[in-house]
Amino acid sequence: MESRVLNSYPRVDRATSATAELSVIVPTFNERDNVMEVVNRLDRSLQGNAWEVIFVDDDSPDGTAMRVREVAQRDPRVRCIQRIGRRGLSSACVEGMLSSSSPYLAVMDGDCQHDEALLPHMFELLRADEADVIVGSRYTNGGGIGQWDASRARMSRFATRLSRAVIKSDLSDPMSGFFALRREAMEVAVRGLSGVGFKILLDLVASSPSTVRVKEVPYEFRSRHAGESKLDSQAMWGYLMLLADKLFGDIIPVRFVAFALVGGVGVLVHFAVLTTLFRAMSLPFTISQAVAAVVAMASNFVLNNTLTFRDMRLKGWRWVKGLVSFVLTCSIGAFANVGVATYLFKQHMLWGLSALAGIVVGAVWNYAMTATYTWSKNR
Ligand SMILES: Nc1nc2c(ncn2[C@@H]2O[C@H](COP(=O)(O)OP(=O)(O)OP(=O)(O)O)[C@@H](O)[C@H]2O)c(=O)[nH]1
Ligand SMILES: [Mg+2]
């Protein structure tokens, strides 16, 4: 069945294919059944242009990367980057752009929601030097959000308003995932990019000097061709991390802030379990305290794995090993916390300040060690 689909795909003469002038970067996660459709649509709309498409796939379980390579065997304009052990739409787009040599770049979703028919116009505007970045906008005159329900439309408008905190430009749709740009516009911004979350255009514009010229063109957001949405509740968290990184990332790493917030939640979990066991169930204090500490550490591990280290999330056997190394590391952190606090208290520091100093030392230790050993070394 699959080979019949592929056999119907026209072979492009390898010897005569020109060097690409436009690279279209398509981030994918579980988009296998959209790959052919995306390539066919690009082929139709970009006829007469020297283009290539680079799919950047985060090792999708549905075999998206394999499908891309099958198509690439028949068409040298198709390329695949398969990233192992990492997730993230923004970082995928950055790597795709960096892997290309074309003077012009575009970013487009892999589910056919973006209107590829607009690409030749975007490309033309760039070549005519009308702007450095051309944004496909859903919110400018002539654009639209298609079939979105009221709550998603409200969320998008709210997120767009929040983006004003980090960009000065009056873009109507800074949250757009559909845009084209000159290579130089990417190069001036690339070292300042946060690379977290879903919103690569916002990241780019916020990291660009004000001399970068941006222009918007309207398009109507379509429904997905096949497959399922990856937009989930964590996308909003990723977005807040991006905004925070843009606002104060130079002073303090946002990952550490997220880790500390999770730690705060852990304290609440600890007290909830302790109160239940010790007060409501009348268990001995030491047992209640020990159980509360283990439950709090486990819930911190789950939250950090889902939120703080979302892009390196551990699964299966690695999840179990990660939990063990997290609990061991945080236990040492707890000793350091108590040791430092006790020492300072004995030096006649105020009890609250002594405790705070202990907490900071414990948190920094836990963060540094788990970021290195639980989430980085385990892959
Ligand atoms: N490489 C990579 N691509 C991703 C990741 N998450 C999403 N994508 C791709 O990014 C594009 C946008 O994701 P979607 O799930 O379509 O998000 P959306 O368009 O905002 O949401 P829907 O309207 O519900 O489809 C799609 O091509 C996804 O396959 C990721 O972690 N890594
Ligand atoms: Mg989509």
Short mmCIF file of C-alpha atoms and ligand atoms in Angstrom, two decimals:
data_model
loop_
_atom_site.label_atom_id
_atom_site.label_comp_id
_atom_site.label_asym_id
_atom_site.label_seq_id
_atom_site.Cartn_x
_atom_site.Cartn_y
_atom_site.Cartn_z
CA MET A 1 0.00 0.00 0.00
CA GLU A 2 2.77 2.42 1.03
CA SER A 3 4.98 1.60 -1.92
CA ARG A 4 2.00 2.17 -4.27
CA VAL A 5 1.61 5.65 -2.79
CA LEU A 6 5.31 6.30 -3.27
CA ASN A 7 5.46 4.81 -6.76
CA SER A 8 2.95 7.39 -7.89
CA TYR A 9 5.40 10.11 -6.85
CA PRO A 10 7.27 11.54 -9.86
CA ARG A 11 11.04 11.04 -9.88
CA VAL A 12 12.96 14.29 -10.22
CA ASP A 13 16.10 14.10 -12.33
CA ARG A 14 18.96 14.25 -9.81
CA ALA A 15 21.47 15.47 -12.36
CA THR A 16 19.45 18.50 -13.45
CA SER A 17 18.06 19.61 -10.07
CA ALA A 18 19.26 23.12 -9.29
CA THR A 19 20.69 24.34 -5.99
CA ALA A 20 17.89 25.58 -3.79
CA GLU A 21 17.30 29.30 -3.45
CA LEU A 22 14.46 28.83 -0.97
CA SER A 23 14.51 26.28 1.86
CA VAL A 24 11.16 25.50 3.43
CA ILE A 25 11.62 24.21 6.99
CA VAL A 26 8.84 21.94 8.23
CA PRO A 27 8.96 20.84 11.89
CA THR A 28 7.18 17.53 12.38
CA PHE A 29 6.03 15.26 15.13
CA ASN A 30 3.79 12.36 14.09
CA GLU A 31 2.90 13.79 10.69
CA ARG A 32 3.67 10.72 8.54
CA ASP A 33 0.44 10.90 6.59
CA ASN A 34 0.97 14.55 5.76
CA VAL A 35 4.48 14.29 4.31
CA MET A 36 3.49 13.45 0.72
CA GLU A 37 0.71 16.01 0.76
CA VAL A 38 3.07 18.76 1.94
CA VAL A 39 5.64 17.92 -0.75
CA ASN A 40 2.99 17.70 -3.48
CA ARG A 41 1.52 21.05 -2.47
CA LEU A 42 4.95 22.69 -2.41
CA ASP A 43 5.70 21.18 -5.81
CA ARG A 44 2.54 22.71 -7.25
CA SER A 45 2.81 26.14 -5.66
CA LEU A 46 6.55 26.66 -6.09
CA GLN A 47 6.79 25.55 -9.73
CA GLY A 48 9.54 27.40 -11.54
CA ASN A 49 11.42 28.21 -8.33
CA ALA A 50 14.54 26.48 -7.02
CA TRP A 51 13.32 25.19 -3.66
CA GLU A 52 13.93 22.42 -1.17
CA VAL A 53 12.02 21.24 1.86
CA ILE A 54 13.71 20.21 5.11
CA PHE A 55 11.58 18.18 7.49
CA VAL A 56 12.91 18.35 11.04
CA ASP A 57 11.43 15.41 12.88
CA ASP A 58 11.82 14.66 16.58
CA ASP A 59 11.99 10.90 16.15
CA SER A 60 8.21 10.56 15.76
CA PRO A 61 6.95 7.11 16.81
CA ASP A 62 4.73 6.99 13.71
CA GLY A 63 7.78 6.83 11.43
CA THR A 64 7.52 10.32 9.92
CA ALA A 65 11.29 10.49 9.35
CA MET A 66 11.28 7.20 7.48
CA ARG A 67 8.48 8.43 5.24
CA VAL A 68 10.41 11.64 4.53
CA ARG A 69 13.49 9.65 3.56
CA GLU A 70 11.42 7.42 1.28
CA VAL A 71 10.12 10.50 -0.51
CA ALA A 72 13.65 11.98 -0.53
CA GLN A 73 14.89 8.90 -2.39
CA ARG A 74 12.65 9.96 -5.24
CA ASP A 75 13.07 13.70 -4.94
CA PRO A 76 16.39 15.34 -4.02
CA ARG A 77 14.54 18.53 -3.07
CA VAL A 78 13.35 16.72 0.06
CA ARG A 79 15.61 16.42 3.11
CA CYS A 80 15.21 15.00 6.59
CA ILE A 81 16.76 15.88 9.91
CA GLN A 82 15.88 13.35 12.57
CA ARG A 83 16.60 14.48 16.13
CA ILE A 84 16.90 11.81 18.79
CA GLY A 85 15.98 12.39 22.45
CA ARG A 86 14.86 15.98 21.96
CA ARG A 87 11.56 17.75 21.51
CA GLY A 88 10.59 21.27 20.56
CA LEU A 89 9.12 23.03 17.58
CA SER A 90 11.27 26.17 17.91
CA SER A 91 14.59 24.41 18.28
CA ALA A 92 13.64 22.12 15.38
CA CYS A 93 13.05 25.15 13.14
CA VAL A 94 16.37 26.70 14.16
CA GLU A 95 18.27 23.51 13.34
CA GLY A 96 16.48 23.21 10.02
CA MET A 97 17.37 26.77 9.10
CA LEU A 98 21.00 26.27 10.13
CA SER A 99 21.25 23.13 8.02
CA SER A 100 20.30 25.01 4.87
CA SER A 101 22.56 26.99 2.56
CA SER A 102 19.80 28.88 0.74
CA PRO A 103 19.70 32.67 0.82
CA TYR A 104 15.95 32.55 1.60
CA LEU A 105 14.17 30.49 4.24
CA ALA A 106 10.57 29.76 5.13
CA VAL A 107 8.95 27.98 8.07
CA MET A 108 5.67 26.12 7.64
CA ASP A 109 3.72 23.54 9.66
CA GLY A 110 3.63 19.94 8.47
CA ASP A 111 -0.15 19.51 8.62
CA CYS A 112 -1.17 21.72 5.65
CA GLN A 113 -2.79 24.37 7.87
CA HIS A 114 -0.58 27.06 6.38
CA ASP A 115 -1.36 28.25 2.88
CA GLU A 116 1.62 27.18 0.77
CA ALA A 117 0.12 29.09 -2.21
CA LEU A 118 1.36 32.23 -0.49
CA LEU A 119 5.01 31.13 -0.57
CA PRO A 120 5.83 32.41 -4.11
CA HIS A 121 4.52 35.87 -3.12
CA MET A 122 6.54 35.83 0.12
CA PHE A 123 9.60 34.73 -1.82
CA GLU A 124 9.07 37.49 -4.40
CA LEU A 125 8.78 40.16 -1.69
CA LEU A 126 12.05 38.99 -0.14
CA ARG A 127 13.83 38.94 -3.48
CA ALA A 128 12.53 42.42 -4.27
CA ASP A 129 14.01 43.48 -0.91
CA GLU A 130 10.64 44.72 0.36
CA ALA A 131 11.41 43.35 3.83
CA ASP A 132 13.72 40.98 5.72
CA VAL A 133 10.94 38.90 7.27
CA ILE A 134 7.54 38.22 5.68
CA VAL A 135 4.92 36.96 8.11
CA GLY A 136 1.81 35.04 7.11
CA SER A 137 -0.81 36.72 9.32
CA ARG A 138 -4.21 35.44 10.42
CA TYR A 139 -5.12 38.77 11.96
CA THR A 140 -4.43 41.28 9.22
CA ASN A 141 -7.10 42.30 6.68
CA GLY A 142 -7.91 39.31 4.49
CA GLY A 143 -6.55 36.73 6.95
CA GLY A 144 -8.52 34.42 9.23
CA ILE A 145 -8.39 31.74 11.88
CA GLY A 146 -10.59 29.26 10.01
CA GLN A 147 -12.46 26.68 12.08
CA TRP A 148 -11.19 27.63 15.52
CA ASP A 149 -13.71 27.50 18.35
CA ALA A 150 -14.30 30.55 20.56
CA SER A 151 -12.07 29.39 23.41
CA ARG A 152 -9.04 28.73 21.18
CA ALA A 153 -9.56 32.11 19.45
CA ARG A 154 -9.68 33.79 22.87
CA MET A 155 -6.50 32.02 24.01
CA SER A 156 -4.69 33.08 20.85
CA ARG A 157 -5.76 36.71 21.24
CA PHE A 158 -4.68 36.67 24.89
CA ALA A 159 -1.28 35.16 24.02
CA THR A 160 -0.84 37.76 21.25
CA ARG A 161 -1.51 40.54 23.77
CA LEU A 162 1.04 39.03 26.19
CA SER A 163 3.65 39.03 23.43
CA ARG A 164 3.67 42.84 23.52
CA ALA A 165 5.77 42.51 26.65
CA VAL A 166 8.74 41.27 24.63
CA ILE A 167 8.39 42.78 21.15
CA LYS A 168 8.11 46.40 20.24
CA SER A 169 6.99 45.91 16.64
CA ASP A 170 3.30 46.30 15.79
CA LEU A 171 2.93 42.86 14.21
CA SER A 172 -0.71 41.74 14.12
CA ASP A 173 0.24 38.04 14.37
CA PRO A 174 3.57 37.55 16.17
CA MET A 175 2.37 34.05 17.15
CA SER A 176 2.28 32.93 13.51
CA GLY A 177 4.17 29.76 12.65
CA PHE A 178 4.20 30.64 8.94
CA PHE A 179 6.85 33.06 7.70
CA ALA A 180 9.73 33.57 5.30
CA LEU A 181 12.97 35.45 5.81
CA ARG A 182 16.34 36.32 4.36
CA ARG A 183 19.16 34.20 5.74
CA GLU A 184 20.84 37.34 7.16
CA ALA A 185 17.72 38.08 9.26
CA MET A 186 18.08 34.65 10.84
CA GLU A 187 21.83 35.07 11.33
CA VAL A 188 21.58 38.35 13.25
CA ALA A 189 19.09 36.83 15.68
CA VAL A 190 20.19 33.23 16.00
CA ARG A 191 22.58 33.60 18.95
CA GLY A 192 19.97 35.45 20.99
CA LEU A 193 17.20 32.91 20.45
CA SER A 194 15.68 31.18 23.45
CA GLY A 195 14.72 28.16 21.35
CA VAL A 196 12.05 27.08 23.84
CA GLY A 197 8.42 26.38 23.12
CA PHE A 198 6.26 26.74 20.02
CA LYS A 199 6.66 30.36 19.03
CA ILE A 200 9.74 30.64 16.87
CA LEU A 201 8.68 33.83 15.04
CA LEU A 202 8.13 35.70 18.30
CA ASP A 203 11.52 34.46 19.52
CA LEU A 204 13.16 35.64 16.27
CA VAL A 205 11.56 39.08 16.24
CA ALA A 206 12.30 39.62 19.94
CA SER A 207 15.95 38.68 19.34
CA SER A 208 16.36 40.88 16.23
CA PRO A 209 17.75 44.39 16.08
CA SER A 210 15.10 47.03 15.36
CA THR A 211 16.57 47.56 11.89
CA VAL A 212 15.09 44.24 10.71
CA ARG A 213 12.15 45.05 8.42
CA VAL A 214 9.02 42.94 8.90
CA LYS A 215 6.01 42.83 6.58
CA GLU A 216 2.77 40.89 6.95
CA VAL A 217 0.69 39.16 4.30
CA PRO A 218 -2.77 37.77 5.09
CA TYR A 219 -3.71 34.09 4.93
CA GLU A 220 -6.57 31.94 6.15
CA PHE A 221 -5.60 29.23 8.68
CA ARG A 222 -6.91 25.87 7.45
CA SER A 223 -7.93 22.66 9.18
CA ARG A 224 -5.38 19.89 9.62
CA HIS A 225 -4.97 17.55 6.65
CA ALA A 226 -4.33 14.36 8.69
CA GLY A 227 -3.06 13.41 12.13
CA GLU A 228 -3.58 15.00 15.50
CA SER A 229 -2.77 18.33 17.11
CA LYS A 230 0.27 18.53 19.38
CA LEU A 231 -0.97 21.70 20.97
CA ASP A 232 -1.66 20.82 24.59
CA SER A 233 -1.87 22.49 27.96
CA GLN A 234 1.92 22.46 28.15
CA ALA A 235 2.17 24.70 25.10
CA MET A 236 1.00 27.61 27.25
CA TRP A 237 3.67 26.77 29.82
CA GLY A 238 6.28 26.71 27.02
CA TYR A 239 5.04 30.09 25.89
CA LEU A 240 5.35 31.59 29.38
CA MET A 241 8.90 30.16 29.60
CA LEU A 242 9.75 31.88 26.33
CA LEU A 243 8.37 35.23 27.51
CA ALA A 244 10.21 34.87 30.83
CA ASP A 245 13.46 34.00 29.05
CA LYS A 246 13.12 37.04 26.82
CA LEU A 247 12.33 39.30 29.80
CA PHE A 248 14.91 38.20 32.38
CA GLY A 249 16.77 35.20 30.94
CA ASP A 250 20.03 37.18 30.92
CA ILE A 251 19.87 37.56 34.70
CA ILE A 252 18.64 34.15 35.83
CA PRO A 253 18.05 30.98 33.75
CA VAL A 254 14.30 30.37 33.29
CA ARG A 255 14.81 26.66 33.71
CA PHE A 256 16.04 27.35 37.23
CA VAL A 257 13.00 29.57 37.90
CA ALA A 258 10.73 26.76 36.69
CA PHE A 259 12.63 24.28 38.86
CA ALA A 260 12.23 26.55 41.90
CA LEU A 261 8.48 26.97 41.19
CA VAL A 262 8.10 23.21 41.04
CA GLY A 263 10.02 23.04 44.35
CA GLY A 264 7.43 25.43 45.81
CA VAL A 265 4.65 23.13 44.66
CA GLY A 266 6.59 20.27 46.30
CA VAL A 267 6.41 22.04 49.66
CA LEU A 268 2.61 22.25 49.32
CA VAL A 269 2.42 18.56 48.38
CA HIS A 270 4.62 17.70 51.35
CA PHE A 271 2.35 19.53 53.79
CA ALA A 272 -0.81 18.07 52.25
CA VAL A 273 0.51 14.49 52.70
CA LEU A 274 1.94 15.20 56.15
CA THR A 275 -1.33 16.72 57.38
CA THR A 276 -3.32 13.78 56.04
CA LEU A 277 -1.07 11.10 57.59
CA PHE A 278 -0.12 12.78 60.84
CA ARG A 279 -3.22 14.79 61.73
CA ALA A 280 -6.07 12.98 60.02
CA MET A 281 -4.77 9.38 60.24
CA SER A 282 -2.73 9.77 63.46
CA LEU A 283 0.36 7.97 62.10
CA PRO A 284 3.70 8.60 63.89
CA PHE A 285 5.32 11.92 62.89
CA THR A 286 8.59 10.40 61.58
CA ILE A 287 6.76 7.99 59.28
CA SER A 288 4.37 10.72 58.09
CA GLN A 289 7.26 13.08 57.44
CA ALA A 290 9.25 10.43 55.56
CA VAL A 291 6.31 9.44 53.36
CA ALA A 292 5.51 13.11 52.68
CA ALA A 293 9.13 13.75 51.64
CA VAL A 294 9.16 10.80 49.22
CA VAL A 295 5.77 11.74 47.71
CA ALA A 296 6.89 15.38 47.33
CA MET A 297 10.13 14.33 45.62
CA ALA A 298 8.28 11.98 43.28
CA SER A 299 5.73 14.65 42.36
CA ASN A 300 8.55 17.16 41.84
CA PHE A 301 10.24 14.68 39.52
CA VAL A 302 7.06 14.20 37.49
CA LEU A 303 6.45 17.96 37.24
CA ASN A 304 10.04 18.74 36.30
CA ASN A 305 10.04 15.96 33.72
CA THR A 306 6.84 17.32 32.18
CA LEU A 307 7.50 21.05 32.43
CA THR A 308 11.05 22.14 33.32
CA PHE A 309 12.80 19.54 31.17
CA ARG A 310 9.99 19.00 28.68
CA ASP A 311 12.40 19.09 25.75
CA MET A 312 14.43 16.19 27.22
CA ARG A 313 11.54 14.30 28.79
CA LEU A 314 12.46 10.84 30.09
CA LYS A 315 10.29 7.87 29.22
CA GLY A 316 10.08 4.16 30.03
CA TRP A 317 13.14 2.67 31.71
CA ARG A 318 14.95 6.02 31.65
CA TRP A 319 12.04 7.50 33.59
CA VAL A 320 12.59 4.96 36.38
CA LYS A 321 16.37 5.56 36.43
CA GLY A 322 15.69 9.31 36.38
CA LEU A 323 13.35 9.07 39.36
CA VAL A 324 15.96 7.16 41.38
CA SER A 325 18.77 9.60 40.54
CA PHE A 326 16.44 12.55 41.26
CA VAL A 327 15.48 11.22 44.70
CA LEU A 328 19.13 10.45 45.59
CA THR A 329 20.34 13.86 44.43
CA CYS A 330 17.56 15.73 46.23
CA SER A 331 18.23 13.77 49.42
CA ILE A 332 21.81 15.05 49.39
CA GLY A 333 20.37 18.51 48.65
CA ALA A 334 18.18 18.19 51.74
CA PHE A 335 21.23 17.37 53.90
CA ALA A 336 23.08 20.37 52.48
CA ASN A 337 20.02 22.52 53.14
CA VAL A 338 19.75 21.47 56.78
CA GLY A 339 23.54 21.64 57.30
CA VAL A 340 23.88 25.18 55.96
CA ALA A 341 20.77 26.41 57.81
CA THR A 342 21.92 24.86 61.10
CA TYR A 343 25.43 26.30 60.76
CA LEU A 344 24.12 29.81 60.08
CA PHE A 345 21.57 29.54 62.89
CA LYS A 346 24.36 28.61 65.31
CA GLN A 347 26.24 31.70 64.10
CA HIS A 348 23.27 33.70 65.41
CA MET A 349 21.70 34.50 62.06
CA LEU A 350 17.92 35.03 62.20
CA TRP A 351 16.14 31.67 61.97
CA GLY A 352 14.13 32.71 58.88
CA LEU A 353 17.23 33.88 57.02
CA SER A 354 19.15 30.75 58.02
CA ALA A 355 16.33 28.60 56.66
CA LEU A 356 16.18 30.64 53.44
CA ALA A 357 19.93 30.30 52.89
CA GLY A 358 19.61 26.53 53.38
CA ILE A 359 16.75 26.40 50.88
CA VAL A 360 18.73 28.36 48.25
CA VAL A 361 21.81 26.15 48.65
CA GLY A 362 19.66 22.99 48.45
CA ALA A 363 17.74 24.25 45.39
CA VAL A 364 20.88 25.26 43.48
CA TRP A 365 22.50 21.90 44.25
CA ASN A 366 19.37 19.99 43.22
CA TYR A 367 19.03 21.98 40.01
CA ALA A 368 22.67 21.79 38.97
CA MET A 369 23.00 18.09 39.71
CA THR A 370 19.68 16.88 38.29
CA ALA A 371 20.07 19.05 35.18
CA THR A 372 23.44 17.38 34.61
CA TYR A 373 22.82 13.81 35.74
CA THR A 374 19.08 13.12 35.70
CA TRP A 375 18.15 14.88 32.47
CA SER A 376 21.34 15.20 30.46
CA LYS A 377 23.46 12.16 31.16
CA ASN A 378 20.66 9.61 30.99
CA ARG A 379 20.27 9.72 27.24
N1 LIG B 1 10.09 18.75 15.36
C1 LIG B 1 9.00 19.00 16.11
N2 LIG B 1 7.85 19.40 15.52
C2 LIG B 1 6.78 19.62 16.30
C3 LIG B 1 6.79 19.45 17.70
N3 LIG B 1 5.55 19.76 18.19
C4 LIG B 1 4.80 20.07 17.12
N4 LIG B 1 5.52 19.98 15.98
C5 LIG B 1 5.11 20.28 14.60
O1 LIG B 1 4.83 21.66 14.54
C6 LIG B 1 3.73 21.90 13.71
C7 LIG B 1 2.64 22.62 14.48
O2 LIG B 1 2.10 21.76 15.48
P1 LIG B 1 0.53 21.52 15.60
O3 LIG B 1 0.26 20.39 16.51
O4 LIG B 1 -0.05 21.44 14.24
O5 LIG B 1 0.11 22.87 16.34
P2 LIG B 1 -1.00 23.90 15.88
O6 LIG B 1 -1.04 24.02 14.39
O7 LIG B 1 -0.76 25.14 16.66
O8 LIG B 1 -2.29 23.19 16.42
P3 LIG B 1 -3.52 22.56 15.56
O9 LIG B 1 -4.25 23.72 14.95
O10 LIG B 1 -4.33 21.90 16.60
O11 LIG B 1 -2.92 21.64 14.54
C8 LIG B 1 3.31 20.56 13.16
O12 LIG B 1 3.94 20.34 11.92
C9 LIG B 1 3.82 19.59 14.20
O13 LIG B 1 4.06 18.31 13.68
C10 LIG B 1 8.02 19.04 18.31
O14 LIG B 1 8.14 18.88 19.52
N5 LIG B 1 9.07 18.84 17.47
MG MG B 2 -1.34 22.44 13.21
#
